[in-house]
PDB file of C-alpha atoms in Angstrom:
ATOM      1  CA  ASP A  25      21.354  13.942  56.021  1.00  0.00           C
ATOM      2  CA  LEU A  26      20.533  16.717  58.441  1.00  0.00           C
ATOM      3  CA  ARG A  27      16.986  17.551  57.355  1.00  0.00           C
ATOM      4  CA  GLU A  28      14.362  18.168  60.005  1.00  0.00           C
ATOM      5  CA  THR A  29      12.086  15.364  61.101  1.00  0.00           C
ATOM      6  CA  SER A  30       9.370  14.799  58.527  1.00  0.00           C
ATOM      7  CA  PHE A  31       6.089  15.286  60.361  1.00  0.00           C
ATOM      8  CA  GLY A  32       4.235  14.208  57.214  1.00  0.00           C
ATOM      9  CA  THR A  33       0.577  15.254  57.214  1.00  0.00           C
ATOM     10  CA  TYR A  34       1.143  17.036  60.544  1.00  0.00           C
ATOM     11  CA  HIS A  35       3.519  19.531  58.891  1.00  0.00           C
ATOM     12  CA  ASN A  36       2.345  23.158  59.182  1.00  0.00           C
ATOM     13  CA  LYS A  37      -0.657  22.207  61.322  1.00  0.00           C
ATOM     14  CA  LYS A  38      -1.471  24.066  64.516  1.00  0.00           C
ATOM     15  CA  LYS A  39      -0.905  22.081  67.706  1.00  0.00           C
ATOM     16  CA  ALA A  40      -4.505  22.725  68.687  1.00  0.00           C
ATOM     17  CA  ASP A  41      -5.650  20.956  65.496  1.00  0.00           C
ATOM     18  CA  LEU A  42      -3.615  17.840  66.298  1.00  0.00           C
ATOM     19  CA  GLY A  43      -5.548  17.000  69.451  1.00  0.00           C
ATOM     20  CA  PRO A  44      -4.628  16.248  73.035  1.00  0.00           C
ATOM     21  CA  GLU A  45      -2.371  13.308  72.089  1.00  0.00           C
ATOM     22  CA  TRP A  46       0.171  15.534  70.308  1.00  0.00           C
ATOM     23  CA  PRO A  47       2.546  15.986  73.295  1.00  0.00           C
ATOM     24  CA  LYS A  48       2.679  12.219  73.869  1.00  0.00           C
ATOM     25  CA  LEU A  49       3.274  11.467  70.194  1.00  0.00           C
ATOM     26  CA  LYS A  50       6.112  13.954  69.948  1.00  0.00           C
ATOM     27  CA  GLN A  51       7.809  12.331  72.962  1.00  0.00           C
ATOM     28  CA  ASN A  52       7.522   8.783  71.566  1.00  0.00           C
ATOM     29  CA  PRO A  53      10.703   8.208  69.503  1.00  0.00           C
ATOM     30  CA  THR A  54       9.226   5.236  67.618  1.00  0.00           C
ATOM     31  CA  TYR A  55       5.936   6.884  66.586  1.00  0.00           C
ATOM     32  CA  VAL A  56       5.912   7.322  62.793  1.00  0.00           C
ATOM     33  CA  PHE A  57       4.049  10.475  61.816  1.00  0.00           C
ATOM     34  CA  PRO A  58       1.474   9.865  59.035  1.00  0.00           C
ATOM     35  CA  GLU A  59       3.334  10.037  55.699  1.00  0.00           C
ATOM     36  CA  GLY A  60       6.432  11.112  57.649  1.00  0.00           C
ATOM     37  CA  GLU A  61       9.034   9.506  59.874  1.00  0.00           C
ATOM     38  CA  SER A  62       9.727   8.773  63.529  1.00  0.00           C
ATOM     39  CA  LEU A  63      12.212  10.631  65.715  1.00  0.00           C
ATOM     40  CA  LEU A  64      14.232   7.411  65.820  1.00  0.00           C
ATOM     41  CA  GLN A  65      14.371   7.358  62.014  1.00  0.00           C
ATOM     42  CA  THR A  66      15.512  10.980  62.055  1.00  0.00           C
ATOM     43  CA  GLN A  67      18.239  10.117  64.552  1.00  0.00           C
ATOM     44  CA  THR A  68      19.417   7.105  62.535  1.00  0.00           C
ATOM     45  CA  ARG A  69      19.587   9.187  59.349  1.00  0.00           C
ATOM     46  CA  ALA A  70      21.527  12.003  61.051  1.00  0.00           C
ATOM     47  CA  VAL A  71      23.992   9.714  62.855  1.00  0.00           C
ATOM     48  CA  HIS A  72      24.712   7.873  59.591  1.00  0.00           C
ATOM     49  CA  PHE A  73      25.383  11.202  57.850  1.00  0.00           C
ATOM     50  CA  ILE A  74      27.657  12.461  60.645  1.00  0.00           C
ATOM     51  CA  LYS A  75      29.666   9.227  60.804  1.00  0.00           C
ATOM     52  CA  ASN A  76      30.223   9.315  57.036  1.00  0.00           C
ATOM     53  CA  LEU A  77      31.237  12.964  57.241  1.00  0.00           C
ATOM     54  CA  GLU A  78      33.663  12.141  60.037  1.00  0.00           C
ATOM     55  CA  LYS A  79      35.286   9.377  57.942  1.00  0.00           C
ATOM     56  CA  LYS A  80      35.696  11.685  54.943  1.00  0.00           C
ATOM     57  CA  HIS A  81      37.206  14.527  56.957  1.00  0.00           C
ATOM     58  CA  GLN A  82      39.414  12.859  59.546  1.00  0.00           C
ATOM     59  CA  LYS A  83      41.541  15.244  61.599  1.00  0.00           C
ATOM     60  CA  GLN A  84      39.628  18.239  60.231  1.00  0.00           C
ATOM     61  CA  ASN A  85      37.270  20.600  61.979  1.00  0.00           C
ATOM     62  CA  ILE A  86      33.632  20.221  61.006  1.00  0.00           C
ATOM     63  CA  LEU A  87      30.803  22.650  61.778  1.00  0.00           C
ATOM     64  CA  LEU A  88      27.240  21.337  61.596  1.00  0.00           C
ATOM     65  CA  ILE A  89      24.197  23.561  61.926  1.00  0.00           C
ATOM     66  CA  THR A  90      20.698  22.196  62.344  1.00  0.00           C
ATOM     67  CA  HIS A  91      17.369  22.772  64.076  1.00  0.00           C
ATOM     68  CA  ALA A  92      16.200  21.700  67.517  1.00  0.00           C
ATOM     69  CA  ALA A  93      14.025  18.795  66.346  1.00  0.00           C
ATOM     70  CA  LEU A  94      17.044  17.031  64.917  1.00  0.00           C
ATOM     71  CA  ILE A  95      19.054  17.661  68.072  1.00  0.00           C
ATOM     72  CA  ARG A  96      16.228  16.335  70.272  1.00  0.00           C
ATOM     73  CA  SER A  97      15.942  13.153  68.231  1.00  0.00           C
TER      74      SER A  97
END
């Protein structure tokens, strides 16, 4: 499905509270956020959803709307 990445316990926290490692963690696609998921898991979930949608609606136009985190994954 097209939900945002689950940042788990990091959700709704200020970047300053996450420490200096935050930028590196967010760029690591295999890092699993505590009680959340990795960017790679987000990507796998979204690609699976889109491929299934494509199969169900062959030769039809499809409009998908999502947030930047999902696009970046």
